[in-house]
Short mmCIF file of C-alpha atoms and ligand atoms in Angstrom, two decimals:
data_model
loop_
_atom_site.label_atom_id
_atom_site.label_comp_id
_atom_site.label_asym_id
_atom_site.label_seq_id
_atom_site.Cartn_x
_atom_site.Cartn_y
_atom_site.Cartn_z
CA UNK V 78 -13.14 -112.92 111.04
CA UNK V 79 -9.96 -113.55 109.13
CA UNK V 80 -10.09 -115.79 106.10
CA UNK V 81 -8.46 -116.14 102.70
CA UNK V 82 -10.40 -115.76 99.46
CA UNK V 83 -10.18 -118.36 96.71
CA UNK V 84 -13.22 -116.89 94.97
CA UNK V 85 -12.54 -115.53 91.46
CA UNK V 86 -12.33 -111.98 92.66
CA UNK V 87 -11.66 -110.11 94.73
CA UNK V 88 -8.75 -112.35 95.61
CA UNK V 89 -6.20 -112.37 98.41
CA UNK V 90 -3.83 -109.39 98.48
CA UNK V 91 -0.26 -109.89 99.69
CA UNK V 92 1.21 -108.12 102.73
CA UNK V 93 3.78 -106.53 100.45
CA UNK V 94 1.06 -105.02 98.26
CA UNK V 95 -0.88 -103.81 101.30
CA UNK V 96 2.26 -102.16 102.69
CA UNK V 97 2.92 -100.42 99.38
CA UNK V 98 -0.50 -98.77 99.70
CA UNK V 99 0.39 -97.10 103.00
CA UNK V 100 2.98 -94.75 101.52
CA UNK V 101 2.25 -91.04 102.10
CA UNK V 102 0.01 -89.25 99.62
CA UNK V 103 1.45 -87.19 96.80
CA UNK V 104 -0.33 -84.58 94.72
CA UNK V 105 -1.69 -86.01 91.50
CA UNK V 106 -0.36 -83.00 89.60
CA UNK V 107 3.08 -83.17 91.26
CA UNK V 108 6.32 -84.20 89.62
CA UNK V 109 6.35 -87.18 92.02
CA UNK V 110 3.14 -88.49 90.52
CA UNK V 111 4.34 -87.87 86.97
CA UNK V 112 7.50 -89.83 87.77
CA UNK V 113 5.42 -92.68 89.22
CA UNK V 114 3.04 -92.75 86.23
CA UNK V 115 5.85 -92.62 83.70
CA UNK V 116 7.86 -95.30 85.49
CA UNK V 117 5.07 -97.87 85.41
CA UNK V 118 3.95 -97.07 81.85
CA UNK V 119 6.60 -99.13 79.97
CA UNK V 120 6.10 -102.07 82.32
CA UNK V 121 2.37 -101.99 81.69
CA UNK V 122 2.88 -101.73 77.94
CA UNK V 123 5.13 -104.75 78.10
CA UNK V 124 2.55 -106.79 80.06
CA UNK V 125 -0.15 -105.77 77.56
CA UNK V 126 2.22 -106.54 74.62
CA UNK V 127 1.51 -103.12 73.18
CA UNK V 128 3.04 -99.81 72.19
CA UNK V 129 -0.29 -98.10 72.82
CA UNK V 130 -0.77 -96.06 75.98
CA UNK V 131 -2.20 -97.72 79.09
CA UNK V 132 -4.63 -95.45 80.94
CA UNK V 133 -5.45 -95.77 84.64
CA UNK V 134 -9.08 -95.20 85.60
CA UNK V 135 -10.34 -94.94 89.15
CA UNK V 136 -13.27 -97.32 89.01
CA UNK V 137 -13.96 -100.98 88.86
CA UNK V 138 -13.68 -102.62 85.44
CA UNK V 139 -17.30 -101.82 84.60
CA UNK V 140 -16.55 -98.11 84.52
CA UNK V 141 -14.25 -98.57 81.54
CA UNK V 142 -16.39 -101.34 80.02
CA UNK V 143 -19.27 -98.86 79.87
CA UNK V 144 -16.91 -96.07 78.89
CA UNK V 145 -15.49 -98.05 75.97
CA UNK V 146 -18.98 -98.45 74.50
CA UNK V 147 -19.70 -94.75 74.92
CA UNK V 148 -16.37 -93.82 73.29
CA UNK V 149 -16.39 -96.29 70.43
CA UNK V 150 -19.92 -97.22 69.41
CA UNK V 151 -21.33 -94.73 66.93
CA UNK V 152 -23.49 -97.03 64.84
CA UNK V 153 -24.05 -100.41 66.52
CA UNK V 154 -22.08 -102.61 68.88
CA UNK V 155 -22.03 -106.40 68.69
CA UNK V 156 -21.84 -107.97 72.14
CA UNK V 157 -20.52 -111.54 72.24
CA UNK V 158 -22.42 -113.14 75.12
CA UNK V 159 -21.48 -116.39 76.83
CA UNK V 160 -21.82 -115.74 80.57
CA UNK V 161 -22.91 -113.28 83.22
CA UNK V 162 -20.38 -110.52 82.53
CA UNK V 163 -20.59 -110.63 78.74
CA UNK V 164 -24.40 -110.81 78.90
CA UNK V 165 -24.43 -107.73 81.08
CA UNK V 166 -22.26 -105.80 78.63
CA UNK V 167 -25.17 -105.96 76.17
CA UNK V 168 -27.51 -104.60 78.82
CA UNK V 169 -25.01 -101.83 79.62
CA UNK V 170 -24.74 -100.85 75.94
CA UNK V 171 -28.54 -100.62 75.69
CA UNK V 172 -28.69 -98.56 78.89
CA UNK V 173 -26.19 -96.19 77.29
CA UNK V 174 -28.70 -95.73 74.49
CA UNK V 175 -26.64 -97.60 71.92
CA UNK V 176 -27.92 -99.94 69.24
CA UNK V 177 -26.59 -103.31 70.36
CA UNK V 178 -26.66 -106.74 68.75
CA UNK V 179 -26.52 -109.90 70.83
CA UNK V 180 -24.36 -112.80 69.66
CA UNK V 181 -25.43 -115.45 72.17
CA UNK V 182 -23.74 -118.67 73.15
CA UNK V 183 -24.78 -121.03 75.91
CA UNK V 184 -23.13 -120.43 79.26
CA UNK V 185 -19.98 -122.53 79.40
CA UNK V 186 -19.42 -122.30 75.64
CA UNK V 187 -16.66 -120.12 74.20
CA UNK V 188 -17.22 -117.36 71.66
CA UNK V 189 -17.35 -119.07 68.26
CA UNK V 190 -15.15 -117.25 65.71
CA UNK V 191 -17.23 -118.53 62.77
CA UNK V 192 -20.46 -117.20 64.25
CA UNK V 193 -18.70 -113.90 64.86
CA UNK V 194 -17.54 -113.75 61.24
CA UNK V 195 -21.07 -114.41 59.95
CA UNK V 196 -22.53 -111.68 62.12
CA UNK V 197 -19.88 -109.09 61.31
CA UNK V 198 -20.28 -109.84 57.61
CA UNK V 199 -23.73 -108.19 57.80
CA UNK V 200 -21.85 -104.90 57.97
CA UNK V 201 -24.16 -103.62 60.70
CA UNK V 202 -21.52 -103.09 63.39
CA UNK V 203 -18.77 -100.61 64.11
CA UNK V 204 -17.48 -102.25 67.28
CA UNK V 205 -17.45 -105.57 69.11
CA UNK V 206 -17.20 -106.46 72.79
CA UNK V 207 -16.08 -109.80 74.12
CA UNK V 208 -14.76 -111.30 77.28
CA UNK V 209 -11.62 -113.37 76.93
CA UNK V 210 -12.14 -115.28 80.17
CA UNK V 211 -15.80 -115.49 81.26
CA UNK V 212 -15.26 -115.65 84.99
CA UNK V 213 -18.86 -116.66 85.71
CA UNK V 214 -18.45 -119.99 83.91
CA UNK V 215 -14.66 -120.42 83.94
CA UNK V 216 -14.57 -120.36 80.14
CA UNK V 217 -11.64 -119.02 78.14
CA UNK V 218 -12.32 -118.27 74.49
CA UNK V 219 -9.71 -118.76 71.78
CA UNK V 220 -8.55 -115.17 71.43
CA UNK V 221 -6.06 -115.69 68.57
CA UNK V 222 -8.80 -117.37 66.46
CA UNK V 223 -11.26 -114.59 67.30
CA UNK V 224 -8.69 -111.88 66.61
CA UNK V 225 -7.99 -113.42 63.20
CA UNK V 226 -11.68 -112.95 62.35
CA UNK V 227 -11.71 -109.42 63.73
CA UNK V 228 -8.76 -108.49 61.52
CA UNK V 229 -10.94 -109.30 58.49
CA UNK V 230 -13.14 -106.34 59.48
CA UNK V 231 -10.78 -103.38 59.80
CA UNK V 232 -13.61 -100.86 60.33
CA UNK V 233 -14.83 -102.68 63.42
CA UNK V 234 -13.18 -101.62 66.68
CA UNK V 235 -12.51 -104.56 69.01
CA UNK V 236 -12.96 -104.21 72.77
CA UNK V 237 -11.73 -107.13 74.85
CA UNK V 238 -12.19 -107.65 78.59
CA UNK V 239 -9.28 -109.53 80.16
CA UNK V 240 -10.25 -108.84 83.76
CA UNK V 241 -9.60 -112.40 84.92
CA UNK V 242 -6.95 -113.46 82.40
CA UNK V 243 -4.54 -110.52 82.23
CA UNK V 244 -1.00 -111.67 83.11
CA UNK V 245 -2.30 -115.26 83.55
CA UNK V 246 -1.71 -116.17 79.91
CA UNK V 247 0.06 -114.05 77.28
CA UNK V 248 -2.36 -111.76 75.40
CA UNK V 249 -0.33 -110.18 72.63
CA UNK V 250 -2.40 -107.11 71.90
CA UNK V 251 -0.51 -105.50 69.04
CA UNK V 252 0.25 -108.76 67.30
CA UNK V 253 -3.39 -109.82 67.55
CA UNK V 254 -4.52 -106.40 66.32
CA UNK V 255 -6.94 -105.82 69.19
CA UNK V 256 -7.91 -102.18 69.65
CA UNK V 257 -8.88 -101.97 73.29
CA UNK V 258 -8.00 -104.24 76.19
CA UNK V 259 -9.50 -103.67 79.62
CA UNK V 260 -8.56 -105.16 82.95
CA UNK V 261 -9.27 -104.49 86.60
CA UNK V 262 -7.26 -104.56 89.78
CA UNK V 263 -8.92 -107.11 92.05
CA UNK V 264 -8.75 -110.25 89.92
CA UNK V 265 -5.71 -111.47 88.03
CA UNK V 266 -3.53 -108.62 89.32
CA UNK V 267 -4.26 -109.45 92.97
CA UNK V 268 -4.71 -105.83 94.03
CA UNK V 269 -7.61 -104.44 96.02
CA UNK V 270 -10.61 -103.30 93.93
CA UNK V 271 -10.91 -99.76 92.56
CA UNK V 272 -8.52 -99.41 89.63
CA UNK V 273 -9.20 -100.22 85.98
CA UNK V 274 -6.56 -100.34 83.27
CA UNK V 275 -7.25 -99.84 79.60
CA UNK V 276 -5.03 -99.67 76.55
CA UNK V 277 -6.42 -97.97 73.45
CA UNK V 278 -5.17 -98.11 69.86
CA UNK V 279 -4.66 -94.97 67.77
CA UNK V 280 -7.59 -95.80 65.52
CA UNK V 281 -9.86 -96.38 68.52
CA UNK V 282 -8.75 -93.02 69.90
CA UNK V 283 -9.55 -91.42 66.52
CA UNK V 284 -13.03 -92.98 66.66
CA UNK V 285 -13.51 -91.72 70.21
CA UNK V 286 -12.64 -88.18 69.11
CA UNK V 287 -15.65 -88.24 66.75
CA UNK V 288 -18.11 -89.69 69.29
CA UNK V 289 -20.41 -86.96 70.53
CA UNK V 290 -21.76 -88.72 73.61
CA UNK V 291 -18.71 -90.09 75.40
CA UNK V 292 -19.17 -88.15 78.64
CA UNK V 293 -16.25 -86.91 80.73
CA UNK V 294 -15.14 -89.41 83.37
CA UNK V 295 -14.19 -92.19 80.94
CA UNK V 296 -13.48 -90.03 77.89
CA UNK V 297 -10.52 -91.68 76.16
CA UNK V 298 -9.55 -88.35 74.59
CA UNK V 299 -9.25 -86.81 78.08
CA UNK V 300 -7.21 -89.82 79.19
CA UNK V 301 -4.86 -89.39 76.23
CA UNK V 302 -4.41 -85.65 76.82
CA UNK V 303 -3.49 -86.26 80.45
CA UNK V 304 -1.41 -89.33 79.62
CA UNK V 305 0.84 -87.14 77.51
CA UNK V 306 1.60 -85.17 80.70
CA UNK V 307 2.07 -88.32 82.81
CA UNK V 308 -1.26 -87.83 84.56
CA UNK V 309 -4.89 -88.91 84.75
CA UNK V 310 -7.92 -86.68 84.04
CA UNK V 311 -9.14 -86.65 87.65
CA UNK V 312 -7.57 -87.57 90.99
CA UNK V 313 -6.60 -91.24 90.75
CA UNK V 314 -6.69 -93.77 93.54
CA UNK V 315 -3.05 -93.16 94.41
CA UNK V 316 -2.73 -96.03 96.95
CA UNK V 317 -3.73 -98.48 94.21
CA UNK V 318 -1.21 -96.93 91.84
CA UNK V 319 1.44 -97.58 94.51
CA UNK V 320 0.11 -101.12 94.79
CA UNK V 321 0.25 -101.55 91.03
CA UNK V 322 3.85 -100.36 90.96
CA UNK V 323 4.72 -102.87 93.67
CA UNK V 324 2.91 -105.67 91.81
CA UNK V 325 4.75 -104.84 88.60
CA UNK V 326 8.01 -105.24 90.54
CA UNK V 327 6.79 -108.63 91.80
CA UNK V 328 5.96 -109.72 88.26
CA UNK V 329 9.33 -108.55 87.00
CA UNK V 330 11.13 -110.40 89.80
CA UNK V 331 9.26 -113.65 89.10
CA UNK V 332 9.56 -113.27 85.34
CA UNK V 333 6.44 -113.17 83.23
CA UNK V 334 7.06 -116.59 81.65
CA UNK V 335 7.40 -118.12 85.11
CA UNK V 336 4.18 -116.36 86.13
CA UNK V 337 2.28 -117.90 83.19
CA UNK V 338 3.81 -121.31 83.98
CA UNK V 339 2.87 -121.06 87.66
CA UNK V 340 -0.75 -120.25 86.84
CA UNK V 341 -0.94 -123.16 84.42
CA UNK V 342 0.63 -125.59 86.89
CA UNK V 343 -1.65 -124.62 89.78
CA UNK V 344 -4.70 -124.62 87.53
CA UNK V 345 -3.85 -128.14 86.31
CA UNK V 346 -3.29 -129.30 89.85
CA UNK V 347 -6.77 -128.18 90.88
CA UNK V 348 -8.26 -129.79 87.78
CA UNK V 349 -6.55 -133.06 88.70
CA UNK V 350 -7.91 -132.76 92.23
CA UNK V 351 -11.41 -132.21 90.79
CA UNK V 352 -11.12 -135.15 88.40
CA UNK V 353 -10.05 -137.41 91.28
CA UNK V 354 -13.29 -136.46 93.09
CA UNK V 355 -15.51 -136.85 90.02
CA UNK V 356 -15.84 -133.13 89.40
CA UNK V 357 -15.59 -132.39 85.71
CA UNK V 358 -15.16 -128.87 84.43
CA UNK V 359 -18.36 -126.99 83.57
CA UNK V 360 -16.97 -125.88 80.19
CA UNK V 361 -15.32 -128.24 77.75
CA UNK V 362 -11.82 -128.83 79.16
CA UNK V 363 -9.96 -127.23 76.26
CA UNK V 364 -11.88 -124.00 76.90
CA UNK V 365 -11.38 -124.19 80.64
CA UNK V 366 -10.03 -121.04 82.20
CA UNK V 367 -6.43 -120.97 83.42
CA UNK V 368 -7.10 -118.52 86.25
CA UNK V 369 -9.93 -120.43 87.87
CA UNK V 370 -11.71 -123.74 87.56
CA UNK V 371 -15.49 -123.87 87.37
CA UNK V 372 -16.46 -127.42 88.35
CA UNK V 373 -19.85 -129.01 87.73
CA UNK V 374 -21.36 -130.11 91.04
CA UNK V 375 -22.59 -133.38 89.51
CA UNK V 376 -22.41 -135.24 92.82
CA UNK V 377 -24.79 -132.72 94.34
CA UNK V 378 -22.69 -131.62 97.28
CA UNK V 379 -24.31 -129.08 99.55
CA UNK V 380 -22.03 -126.22 98.52
CA UNK V 381 -23.27 -123.85 101.21
CA UNK V 382 -22.37 -126.46 103.85
CA UNK V 383 -19.00 -127.05 102.19
CA UNK V 384 -18.15 -123.37 102.22
CA UNK V 385 -19.32 -123.02 105.80
CA UNK V 386 -16.92 -125.76 106.93
CA UNK V 387 -14.09 -124.40 104.79
CA UNK V 388 -14.51 -120.95 106.25
CA UNK V 389 -15.04 -121.80 109.92
CA UNK V 390 -12.55 -124.66 110.15
CA UNK V 391 -9.89 -123.73 107.64
CA UNK V 392 -10.28 -119.99 107.11
CA UNK V 393 -10.73 -120.40 103.36
CA UNK V 394 -13.54 -119.36 101.01
CA UNK V 395 -14.38 -120.70 97.55
CA UNK V 396 -17.30 -119.70 95.33
CA UNK V 397 -20.57 -121.62 95.19
CA UNK V 398 -21.54 -120.72 91.63
CA UNK V 399 -22.43 -117.46 89.87
CA UNK V 400 -25.99 -116.34 89.16
CA UNK V 401 -28.03 -119.08 87.57
CA UNK V 402 -25.16 -121.55 88.17
CA UNK V 403 -25.34 -121.14 91.95
CA UNK V 404 -25.32 -124.58 93.57
CA UNK V 405 -24.78 -126.28 90.21
CA UNK V 406 -21.14 -125.31 89.92
CA UNK V 407 -18.39 -124.12 92.20
CA UNK V 408 -15.40 -122.02 91.31
CA UNK V 409 -11.89 -121.96 92.72
CA UNK V 410 -9.47 -119.20 91.79
CA UNK V 411 -5.77 -119.79 91.21
CA UNK V 412 -5.12 -116.16 90.26
CA UNK V 413 -2.59 -113.83 91.75
CA UNK V 414 0.08 -114.91 94.18
CA UNK V 415 -0.89 -118.55 94.80
CA UNK V 416 1.92 -121.07 95.14
CA UNK V 417 2.29 -124.85 95.19
CA UNK V 418 2.14 -124.57 98.96
CA UNK V 419 -1.02 -122.44 99.22
CA UNK V 420 -2.85 -124.57 96.64
CA UNK V 421 -1.65 -127.70 98.46
CA UNK V 422 -3.12 -126.32 101.70
CA UNK V 423 -6.37 -125.48 99.93
CA UNK V 424 -6.63 -129.00 98.51
CA UNK V 425 -6.01 -130.55 101.93
CA UNK V 426 -8.73 -128.33 103.42
CA UNK V 427 -11.14 -129.18 100.59
CA UNK V 428 -10.57 -132.90 101.12
CA UNK V 429 -11.15 -132.53 104.82
CA UNK V 430 -14.30 -130.42 104.42
CA UNK V 431 -15.79 -132.57 101.63
CA UNK V 432 -15.63 -135.64 103.86
CA UNK V 433 -18.26 -134.10 106.15
CA UNK V 434 -20.35 -132.37 103.46
CA UNK V 435 -23.82 -133.78 102.77
CA UNK V 436 -24.59 -134.74 99.17
CA UNK V 437 -27.58 -135.74 97.18
CA UNK V 438 -28.85 -132.19 96.92
CA UNK V 439 -30.11 -132.52 93.38
CA UNK V 440 -28.46 -129.81 91.26
CA UNK V 441 -31.68 -128.57 89.66
C1 PLP Q 672 -15.27 -109.28 87.74
C2 PLP Q 672 -15.38 -109.10 86.28
C3 PLP Q 672 -15.89 -107.93 85.73
C4 PLP Q 672 -16.46 -106.82 86.54
O1 PLP Q 672 -15.49 -106.22 87.27
P1 PLP Q 672 -15.82 -105.07 88.32
O2 PLP Q 672 -14.47 -104.83 88.83
O3 PLP Q 672 -16.77 -105.63 89.32
O4 PLP Q 672 -16.38 -103.93 87.59
C5 PLP Q 672 -15.91 -107.82 84.35
N1 PLP Q 672 -15.48 -108.80 83.57
C6 PLP Q 672 -14.99 -109.94 84.06
C7 PLP Q 672 -14.52 -111.01 83.14
C8 PLP Q 672 -14.93 -110.13 85.43
O5 PLP Q 672 -14.44 -111.28 85.93
#
């Protein structure tokens, strides 16, 4: 039962990363841990394009996505919704007992900066959530255009999820003026699941300090207090911190510009493969994600059969569509450590498997 994942998370983890995780445990209050934490901090700040601290939370991304709302929403949060993850953020805010507005766009559409401006102009909101790269639909919103709108509303704290775009394309936090950026370990960073990373601006931290109902586990103020000592509030997932350190070395060795270029090249190559088979992107091409491609299954291929062949014959797995797009779209990740060679192998396997895949299953 050994196969390689090309689903948009979790994704394949390199042998080098896995080996890094097997180092002996250290105490999370020891000077060894402090040295580890402080050594990776500047590298993380550089990848996030920020001078703000980067906190490490032991949870999947949702832990911090919920935590950010609890820390930062005092009056009302506006949730930009254009896919499964961003839709759920609204539900999460409501479950946290917050007043939450829904700014809805069709699945596959990006967040529209003009619509955002109109809604924020009502003055009803003190924070905004949005997802840069909606993984469910393979849609990447225009973050610089959105950030320009957000900067017109200095009292509104911006919370941006970059779970599947972090380190795929440059996201220049401080220059864009974004308050909070969240990412997770098992997508663009190609680590196993279980670690979330979040960088928080000083004004967001000041807001958090006045929020009465922010809990403990994801309390940004606790994170900051511990950060100043080179530590985390509770015992972190130390093997994943080792893995993160190793990944940061990989990124440094490749060079971040080369990493962005590699993602773009492999993403384009898969798009070209799709186009040659009559698969257009589900979103408009200019808003297509650069870390995955979400193709419309217009030809009505039996995606379950396709994946079965891919897995049993080639040891590869792609995704057959998320939620209500199951069967109507399929998604292929090019995140993490993929190379021209591994994507070439995937394409050869896809061609081989497609040839024996039944079609005509009407995508309802
Ligand atoms: C996967 C994903 C999440 C959720 O991450 P978990 O690690 O499962 O909590 C959130 N946002 C985006 C954009 C994602 O792709």
